[in-house]
Amino acid sequence: MCIYKCKWFPQISKQPSNKYSQRFFDFIRTMGAGGRMNESETKRDVFKHVPVEKPPFGIADVKKAIPPHCFNRSLSTSFYYLIRDLCFVFSLYYIANNYITLLSPPFSYIAWPIYWFSQGSVMVGLWNIVHDCGHHSFSEYPLIDNTIGLIFHSLVLTPYFSFKYSHRTHHANTSSLEKDENWVPKLKNDTWFVELIANPIVNVFLVLFRLVFGYFGYFLFNLHGRIYKGFPSHFNPLGPIFNDSERAQVFLSDIGVGVVAYGLYRIGTKTGFQWLLYMYGYPLLVMCALFILFTYLNHNHPSVAHYDAREWDWLRGALATVDRDYGILNTVFHDEPNAHVVHHLFSSIPHYHIVEATRAVKPVLGEYYNFDDTPIVKAVFRETYNCLFIKEDPEKEGVYWFSK
């Protein structure tokens, strides 16, 4: 089927209700560079450094503030969200395959990007449900969690066990310069190309490069990850990221991704690779870009610190994360990016309880809780410009702040 000669565009039969219209405009305000979801939050100085002293509370104090039911992992509830998202995925596919393919330009030029973004966003939500499997917050049954995780992460070309193990290391060492696995910043005095990349034009390139190549660059080559000797790929069972007890399951993840990749190849040869790209490929790229976007913004902010071995401890490292507001996409993403602080404190809390848990811990965390409702488009360029490198605090050894 030749895409450029087809007649495409979905027909809209009715106007959305006021409630959903308001949610849509809230989303636009949040994602745009000039809007505000909460004016009182954004008036504060977002560049003001958060406290780095040992907090006056412990993790047990934080846990006491959370209602006990938030730690309950319901298999039926988790399956409900999984099946619901799968229904959304297949519904969007049905619309695209049966209606958008009938549209002609210029309508098709509008309809296809809407489908790609919508499908990619739902795939992010599905990805986050499966991410719960890796934390065993999907259910109380590890076998079920790992089976669901392996199947559905493989379907989006993500090595499940490989990510599960490296992600576990990330949670155990968040904001540690020596041991963290993700978004490890570089020291400014160790980087010879500081002046080269510290300008707005290069910043735009960095944002685009990160969004397009960051996801698979990380899994293939450990891009923006921890420095290792050897070949630190998530597809390399013998690589330095994993220990001996993990290598067999990493190999199993490779098989899962390989089977799906071969299946996609067979589908492409039968239906056409252009069809496959439009139905699956572009939504997958949107999913990857959104994943990189929100993980980057959760772990990069001018106000949060990183620590070396002299000063790092688990609690302060976990607190050096930032909740963001994505408007209506918070719900689509199952609240992973807007309740990320609590996720780092208690990764066993399932996604459907994480907002309630976040509200409960805010009074305990006080000024140690980090939230920034700066519109996302504005935030990603601001952080790319202001969070290029880190420099040690001249008054406190072992503490490092972002610098440009």
Short mmCIF file of C-alpha atoms in Angstrom, two decimals:
data_model
loop_
_atom_site.label_atom_id
_atom_site.label_comp_id
_atom_site.label_asym_id
_atom_site.label_seq_id
_atom_site.Cartn_x
_atom_site.Cartn_y
_atom_site.Cartn_z
CA MET A 1 0.00 0.00 0.00
CA CYS A 2 1.48 3.35 -1.00
CA ILE A 3 0.98 5.77 1.84
CA TYR A 4 1.29 8.95 -0.13
CA LYS A 5 -1.56 8.03 -2.48
CA CYS A 6 -4.10 6.98 0.16
CA LYS A 7 -7.01 8.99 1.51
CA TRP A 8 -6.57 9.54 5.21
CA PHE A 9 -8.14 11.45 8.10
CA PRO A 10 -10.42 10.56 10.99
CA GLN A 11 -13.84 12.18 11.23
CA ILE A 12 -14.74 13.83 14.56
CA SER A 13 -18.39 13.21 15.32
CA LYS A 14 -18.90 15.39 18.38
CA GLN A 15 -17.29 18.01 20.55
CA PRO A 16 -15.61 16.87 23.78
CA SER A 17 -17.25 17.59 27.10
CA ASN A 18 -16.25 20.63 29.12
CA LYS A 19 -14.36 18.47 31.61
CA TYR A 20 -12.17 16.90 28.95
CA SER A 21 -11.79 20.20 27.12
CA GLN A 22 -10.42 21.71 30.31
CA ARG A 23 -8.02 18.79 30.74
CA PHE A 24 -6.82 19.28 27.17
CA PHE A 25 -6.15 22.98 27.71
CA ASP A 26 -4.42 22.19 31.00
CA PHE A 27 -2.17 19.81 29.06
CA ILE A 28 -1.36 22.48 26.47
CA ARG A 29 -0.56 24.99 29.19
CA THR A 30 1.70 22.50 30.93
CA MET A 31 3.61 21.41 27.83
CA GLY A 32 3.96 24.91 26.39
CA ALA A 33 6.66 27.37 27.27
CA GLY A 34 4.46 30.03 28.78
CA GLY A 35 1.76 28.26 30.77
CA ARG A 36 1.43 27.37 34.42
CA MET A 37 -0.46 24.57 36.09
CA ASN A 38 0.14 26.02 39.55
CA GLU A 39 1.21 29.62 39.69
CA SER A 40 2.15 29.56 43.34
CA GLU A 41 4.61 26.73 42.73
CA THR A 42 6.40 28.40 39.83
CA LYS A 43 6.96 31.74 41.55
CA ARG A 44 9.70 30.25 43.71
CA ASP A 45 13.33 30.37 42.61
CA VAL A 46 13.82 27.10 40.76
CA PHE A 47 17.59 27.63 40.84
CA LYS A 48 17.71 27.74 44.63
CA HIS A 49 19.65 24.74 45.90
CA VAL A 50 17.70 22.21 47.93
CA PRO A 51 19.04 21.15 51.36
CA VAL A 52 21.93 18.70 51.29
CA GLU A 53 22.29 18.25 55.03
CA LYS A 54 21.15 14.92 56.43
CA PRO A 55 17.36 15.24 56.77
CA PRO A 56 15.78 15.34 60.24
CA PHE A 57 13.68 12.29 59.35
CA GLY A 58 14.47 8.73 58.37
CA ILE A 59 12.90 6.45 55.80
CA ALA A 60 10.83 4.82 58.56
CA ASP A 61 9.30 8.21 59.40
CA VAL A 62 8.35 8.72 55.78
CA LYS A 63 6.83 5.25 55.53
CA LYS A 64 4.66 5.83 58.61
CA ALA A 65 2.99 8.76 56.85
CA ILE A 66 1.81 6.58 53.96
CA PRO A 67 -1.52 4.74 54.36
CA PRO A 68 -0.73 1.01 54.65
CA HIS A 69 -3.01 0.08 51.74
CA CYS A 70 -0.73 2.01 49.36
CA PHE A 71 1.74 -0.86 49.65
CA ASN A 72 -0.84 -3.46 48.61
CA ARG A 73 -0.14 -5.03 45.22
CA SER A 74 -3.36 -6.25 43.67
CA LEU A 75 -2.99 -8.69 40.79
CA SER A 76 -6.51 -7.96 39.57
CA THR A 77 -6.01 -4.18 39.68
CA SER A 78 -2.70 -4.41 37.85
CA PHE A 79 -4.24 -6.62 35.18
CA TYR A 80 -7.11 -4.16 34.85
CA TYR A 81 -4.71 -1.35 33.94
CA LEU A 82 -2.70 -3.63 31.67
CA ILE A 83 -5.80 -4.78 29.76
CA ARG A 84 -7.19 -1.24 29.66
CA ASP A 85 -4.01 0.09 28.05
CA LEU A 86 -3.96 -2.80 25.59
CA CYS A 87 -7.53 -1.90 24.61
CA PHE A 88 -6.40 1.68 24.00
CA VAL A 89 -3.50 0.45 21.86
CA PHE A 90 -5.70 -1.79 19.72
CA SER A 91 -8.42 0.87 19.43
CA LEU A 92 -5.95 3.44 18.14
CA TYR A 93 -4.49 0.86 15.77
CA TYR A 94 -7.99 0.03 14.49
CA ILE A 95 -8.72 3.70 13.81
CA ALA A 96 -5.40 4.17 12.03
CA ASN A 97 -5.59 1.02 9.94
CA ASN A 98 -9.24 1.40 8.93
CA TYR A 99 -9.76 5.15 8.71
CA ILE A 100 -6.55 7.17 8.66
CA THR A 101 -5.24 5.07 5.77
CA LEU A 102 -8.23 6.25 3.70
CA LEU A 103 -7.40 9.93 4.01
CA SER A 104 -5.65 12.09 1.47
CA PRO A 105 -3.44 15.12 2.06
CA PRO A 106 -3.60 17.56 3.73
CA PHE A 107 -5.80 15.72 6.24
CA SER A 108 -3.45 12.76 6.44
CA TYR A 109 -0.58 15.09 7.36
CA ILE A 110 -2.53 16.02 10.49
CA ALA A 111 -4.06 12.65 11.32
CA TRP A 112 -0.90 10.57 11.25
CA PRO A 113 1.11 12.67 13.75
CA ILE A 114 -1.92 12.68 16.06
CA TYR A 115 -2.00 8.89 15.88
CA TRP A 116 1.75 8.56 16.41
CA PHE A 117 1.75 10.81 19.45
CA SER A 118 -1.40 9.27 20.94
CA GLN A 119 -0.25 5.71 20.41
CA GLY A 120 3.26 6.49 21.63
CA SER A 121 1.86 8.10 24.79
CA VAL A 122 -0.32 5.08 25.55
CA MET A 123 2.70 2.85 24.95
CA VAL A 124 4.59 4.85 27.59
CA GLY A 125 1.81 4.10 30.05
CA LEU A 126 1.93 0.43 29.12
CA TRP A 127 5.71 0.51 29.49
CA ASN A 128 5.36 1.94 33.00
CA ILE A 129 2.93 -0.80 34.04
CA VAL A 130 5.47 -3.37 32.89
CA HIS A 131 8.18 -1.38 34.68
CA ASP A 132 6.20 -2.18 37.86
CA CYS A 133 6.88 -5.84 37.08
CA GLY A 134 10.60 -5.20 37.40
CA HIS A 135 10.06 -3.75 40.88
CA HIS A 136 7.60 -6.55 41.74
CA SER A 137 4.94 -3.97 42.43
CA PHE A 138 2.68 -5.50 39.76
CA SER A 139 1.72 -8.41 42.01
CA GLU A 140 2.94 -10.53 44.89
CA TYR A 141 3.99 -13.28 42.49
CA PRO A 142 7.50 -12.87 40.99
CA LEU A 143 6.87 -15.48 38.29
CA ILE A 144 3.81 -13.60 37.01
CA ASP A 145 5.65 -10.28 37.19
CA ASN A 146 8.65 -11.56 35.27
CA THR A 147 6.53 -13.32 32.66
CA ILE A 148 4.42 -10.22 31.98
CA GLY A 149 7.52 -8.05 32.02
CA LEU A 150 9.45 -10.21 29.57
CA ILE A 151 6.55 -10.43 27.11
CA PHE A 152 5.51 -6.80 27.01
CA HIS A 153 8.93 -5.17 27.25
CA SER A 154 10.09 -7.43 24.42
CA LEU A 155 7.15 -6.20 22.32
CA VAL A 156 8.67 -2.69 22.45
CA LEU A 157 12.21 -4.01 21.85
CA THR A 158 13.28 -3.47 25.46
CA PRO A 159 15.43 -6.13 27.20
CA TYR A 160 13.35 -6.79 30.32
CA PHE A 161 15.76 -8.52 32.69
CA SER A 162 18.69 -6.40 31.55
CA PHE A 163 16.82 -3.23 32.41
CA LYS A 164 15.43 -4.74 35.61
CA TYR A 165 18.92 -5.36 36.96
CA SER A 166 20.54 -2.10 35.86
CA HIS A 167 17.48 -0.20 37.06
CA ARG A 168 17.76 -1.88 40.45
CA THR A 169 21.33 -0.59 40.66
CA HIS A 170 20.07 2.88 39.73
CA HIS A 171 17.54 2.83 42.57
CA ALA A 172 20.17 1.61 45.02
CA ASN A 173 22.66 4.34 44.05
CA THR A 174 20.63 7.33 42.83
CA SER A 175 22.71 10.52 42.51
CA SER A 176 25.97 8.73 43.32
CA LEU A 177 28.73 9.89 41.00
CA GLU A 178 30.53 6.57 41.21
CA LYS A 179 27.69 4.03 41.16
CA ASP A 180 24.50 5.46 39.65
CA GLU A 181 23.46 3.88 36.35
CA ASN A 182 21.44 6.66 34.69
CA TRP A 183 22.01 10.28 33.75
CA VAL A 184 25.45 10.38 35.32
CA PRO A 185 26.73 13.97 34.91
CA LYS A 186 30.27 14.87 33.95
CA LEU A 187 32.62 17.02 35.98
CA LYS A 188 33.12 20.40 34.36
CA ASN A 189 36.88 20.43 34.88
CA ASP A 190 37.16 16.99 33.26
CA THR A 191 35.39 18.01 30.06
CA TRP A 192 37.47 19.60 27.33
CA PHE A 193 34.54 20.51 25.09
CA VAL A 194 32.74 22.72 27.64
CA GLU A 195 32.81 25.84 25.49
CA LEU A 196 31.85 23.90 22.38
CA ILE A 197 28.52 22.63 23.66
CA ALA A 198 27.60 25.45 26.05
CA ASN A 199 25.61 27.50 23.54
CA PRO A 200 21.91 27.60 22.59
CA ILE A 201 22.32 26.20 19.07
CA VAL A 202 24.15 23.13 20.29
CA ASN A 203 21.57 22.82 23.09
CA VAL A 204 18.81 22.39 20.52
CA PHE A 205 20.86 19.70 18.81
CA LEU A 206 21.47 17.97 22.16
CA VAL A 207 17.74 17.92 22.93
CA LEU A 208 16.87 16.46 19.52
CA PHE A 209 19.73 13.95 19.61
CA ARG A 210 18.75 12.81 23.09
CA LEU A 211 15.09 12.37 22.20
CA VAL A 212 15.76 10.51 18.93
CA PHE A 213 18.71 8.32 19.91
CA GLY A 214 18.74 8.32 23.71
CA TYR A 215 16.54 5.28 24.35
CA PHE A 216 18.23 2.70 22.16
CA GLY A 217 21.57 4.44 22.62
CA TYR A 218 21.29 3.66 26.32
CA PHE A 219 20.37 0.01 25.86
CA LEU A 220 22.87 -0.61 23.07
CA PHE A 221 25.86 1.48 24.18
CA ASN A 222 25.04 2.65 27.73
CA LEU A 223 24.68 6.22 26.47
CA HIS A 224 24.29 8.70 29.38
CA GLY A 225 25.04 5.81 31.75
CA ARG A 226 27.82 4.92 34.16
CA ILE A 227 31.37 4.56 32.87
CA TYR A 228 32.49 0.92 32.63
CA LYS A 229 35.45 -0.92 31.23
CA GLY A 230 34.65 -3.27 28.40
CA PHE A 231 31.41 -3.23 26.42
CA PRO A 232 28.56 -2.12 28.74
CA SER A 233 25.55 -2.96 26.60
CA HIS A 234 22.20 -4.15 27.96
CA PHE A 235 22.28 -6.75 25.19
CA ASN A 236 25.66 -8.12 26.28
CA PRO A 237 25.16 -10.88 28.88
CA LEU A 238 28.90 -11.00 29.51
CA GLY A 239 29.24 -7.24 29.94
CA PRO A 240 30.30 -5.40 33.10
CA ILE A 241 26.79 -4.16 33.94
CA PHE A 242 25.72 -7.61 35.14
CA ASN A 243 26.99 -10.17 37.62
CA ASP A 244 27.25 -13.90 37.01
CA SER A 245 23.87 -14.72 38.55
CA GLU A 246 22.11 -12.36 36.12
CA ARG A 247 23.71 -13.33 32.81
CA ALA A 248 21.35 -16.17 31.87
CA GLN A 249 18.29 -13.95 32.26
CA VAL A 250 19.98 -11.18 30.28
CA PHE A 251 20.45 -13.72 27.49
CA LEU A 252 16.75 -14.62 27.80
CA SER A 253 15.92 -10.93 27.35
CA ASP A 254 18.01 -10.91 24.17
CA ILE A 255 16.02 -13.87 22.87
CA GLY A 256 12.74 -12.09 23.64
CA VAL A 257 13.77 -8.95 21.76
CA GLY A 258 15.20 -11.05 18.93
CA VAL A 259 11.97 -13.01 18.49
CA VAL A 260 9.93 -9.80 18.34
CA ALA A 261 12.40 -8.18 15.93
CA TYR A 262 12.17 -11.20 13.64
CA GLY A 263 8.38 -11.13 13.89
CA LEU A 264 8.37 -7.46 12.90
CA TYR A 265 10.62 -8.28 9.95
CA ARG A 266 8.19 -10.96 8.79
CA ILE A 267 5.24 -8.58 9.17
CA GLY A 268 7.12 -5.95 7.19
CA THR A 269 7.88 -8.33 4.33
CA LYS A 270 4.22 -9.33 4.17
CA THR A 271 2.41 -6.00 4.66
CA GLY A 272 5.11 -3.54 3.64
CA PHE A 273 7.71 -1.82 5.79
CA GLN A 274 6.08 1.54 5.19
CA TRP A 275 2.87 0.25 6.76
CA LEU A 276 4.87 -1.19 9.67
CA LEU A 277 6.69 2.08 10.18
CA TYR A 278 3.49 4.10 10.28
CA MET A 279 1.57 1.69 12.51
CA TYR A 280 4.36 0.62 14.88
CA GLY A 281 7.68 2.30 14.14
CA TYR A 282 6.79 5.96 14.61
CA PRO A 283 4.68 5.34 17.75
CA LEU A 284 7.63 3.37 19.14
CA LEU A 285 9.94 6.32 18.49
CA VAL A 286 7.47 8.63 20.25
CA MET A 287 7.40 6.25 23.21
CA CYS A 288 11.19 6.22 23.34
CA ALA A 289 11.42 10.01 23.12
CA LEU A 290 8.83 10.54 25.87
CA PHE A 291 10.58 8.01 28.10
CA ILE A 292 13.89 9.83 27.67
CA LEU A 293 12.16 13.18 28.22
CA PHE A 294 10.58 12.37 31.54
CA THR A 295 13.47 10.35 32.97
CA TYR A 296 15.86 13.17 32.04
CA LEU A 297 13.66 15.78 33.71
CA ASN A 298 13.16 13.65 36.82
CA HIS A 299 16.92 13.48 37.38
CA ASN A 300 18.24 16.78 36.02
CA HIS A 301 17.40 20.09 37.67
CA PRO A 302 19.51 23.12 38.64
CA SER A 303 18.44 22.85 42.28
CA VAL A 304 19.35 19.22 43.06
CA ALA A 305 22.74 17.83 44.05
CA HIS A 306 24.88 14.84 43.25
CA TYR A 307 27.26 13.26 45.75
CA ASP A 308 30.53 11.40 45.65
CA ALA A 309 31.50 8.59 48.03
CA ARG A 310 32.51 11.01 50.78
CA GLU A 311 29.01 12.39 51.19
CA TRP A 312 26.49 10.11 49.45
CA ASP A 313 23.86 8.17 51.33
CA TRP A 314 20.81 6.38 49.99
CA LEU A 315 18.12 8.68 51.40
CA ARG A 316 19.61 11.94 50.18
CA GLY A 317 20.33 10.35 46.82
CA ALA A 318 16.72 9.21 46.45
CA LEU A 319 15.51 12.67 47.45
CA ALA A 320 17.62 14.27 44.68
CA THR A 321 14.83 13.59 42.19
CA VAL A 322 12.17 15.95 40.89
CA ASP A 323 8.45 15.52 40.26
CA ARG A 324 7.14 17.19 37.09
CA ASP A 325 3.66 18.02 35.81
CA TYR A 326 2.57 16.73 32.39
CA GLY A 327 -1.09 17.70 32.66
CA ILE A 328 -3.45 15.05 31.31
CA LEU A 329 -0.47 12.89 30.36
CA ASN A 330 0.14 12.27 34.08
CA THR A 331 -2.81 9.88 33.92
CA VAL A 332 -1.74 8.37 30.59
CA PHE A 333 1.77 7.77 31.99
CA HIS A 334 0.29 6.28 35.20
CA ASP A 335 1.84 9.07 37.29
CA GLU A 336 5.41 7.84 36.93
CA PRO A 337 6.97 11.25 36.11
CA ASN A 338 4.80 13.35 38.44
CA ALA A 339 5.30 11.09 41.49
CA HIS A 340 8.89 10.05 40.92
CA VAL A 341 10.23 11.07 44.32
CA VAL A 342 8.02 8.57 46.16
CA HIS A 343 8.83 5.95 43.53
CA HIS A 344 12.50 6.28 44.48
CA LEU A 345 11.72 6.09 48.17
CA PHE A 346 9.35 3.11 47.89
CA SER A 347 9.58 1.39 44.52
CA SER A 348 7.27 -1.41 45.73
CA ILE A 349 4.27 0.95 45.72
CA PRO A 350 2.18 0.22 42.58
CA HIS A 351 1.44 3.08 40.24
CA TYR A 352 -2.25 3.30 41.18
CA HIS A 353 -1.34 4.27 44.78
CA ILE A 354 1.64 6.49 44.09
CA VAL A 355 -0.18 9.84 43.93
CA GLU A 356 -1.90 9.19 47.25
CA ALA A 357 1.45 8.23 48.75
CA THR A 358 3.04 11.40 47.39
CA ARG A 359 0.40 13.58 49.02
CA ALA A 360 0.93 11.75 52.30
CA VAL A 361 4.71 12.24 52.45
CA LYS A 362 4.90 15.90 51.45
CA PRO A 363 4.41 17.23 55.02
CA VAL A 364 7.18 14.92 56.26
CA LEU A 365 9.63 15.72 53.48
CA GLY A 366 9.03 19.47 53.67
CA GLU A 367 11.77 21.37 51.86
CA TYR A 368 13.40 18.08 50.88
CA TYR A 369 10.53 17.38 48.47
CA ASN A 370 11.24 18.61 44.94
CA PHE A 371 8.49 19.59 42.52
CA ASP A 372 8.74 21.86 39.50
CA ASP A 373 5.71 22.70 37.38
CA THR A 374 7.69 24.65 34.80
CA PRO A 375 6.11 23.85 31.40
CA ILE A 376 7.82 20.81 29.97
CA VAL A 377 9.04 22.32 26.69
CA LYS A 378 10.59 25.23 28.56
CA ALA A 379 12.04 22.94 31.22
CA VAL A 380 13.82 20.58 28.84
CA PHE A 381 15.68 23.41 27.10
CA ARG A 382 16.41 25.17 30.39
CA GLU A 383 17.82 22.01 31.94
CA THR A 384 19.81 21.14 28.83
CA TYR A 385 21.44 24.57 29.03
CA ASN A 386 21.92 24.77 32.80
CA CYS A 387 22.65 21.11 33.63
CA LEU A 388 25.51 20.33 31.28
CA PHE A 389 28.10 19.57 33.97
CA ILE A 390 28.60 19.51 37.71
CA LYS A 391 31.03 21.39 39.95
CA GLU A 392 31.91 20.63 43.55
CA ASP A 393 30.39 22.86 46.19
CA PRO A 394 33.26 25.10 47.40
CA GLU A 395 31.89 25.01 50.94
CA LYS A 396 30.96 21.33 51.23
CA GLU A 397 33.22 18.56 49.97
CA GLY A 398 31.55 15.66 48.25
CA VAL A 399 28.52 17.67 47.11
CA TYR A 400 28.19 18.71 43.46
CA TRP A 401 25.83 21.11 41.71
CA PHE A 402 24.88 21.45 38.08
CA SER A 403 26.68 24.12 36.11
CA LYS A 404 26.61 25.48 32.58
#
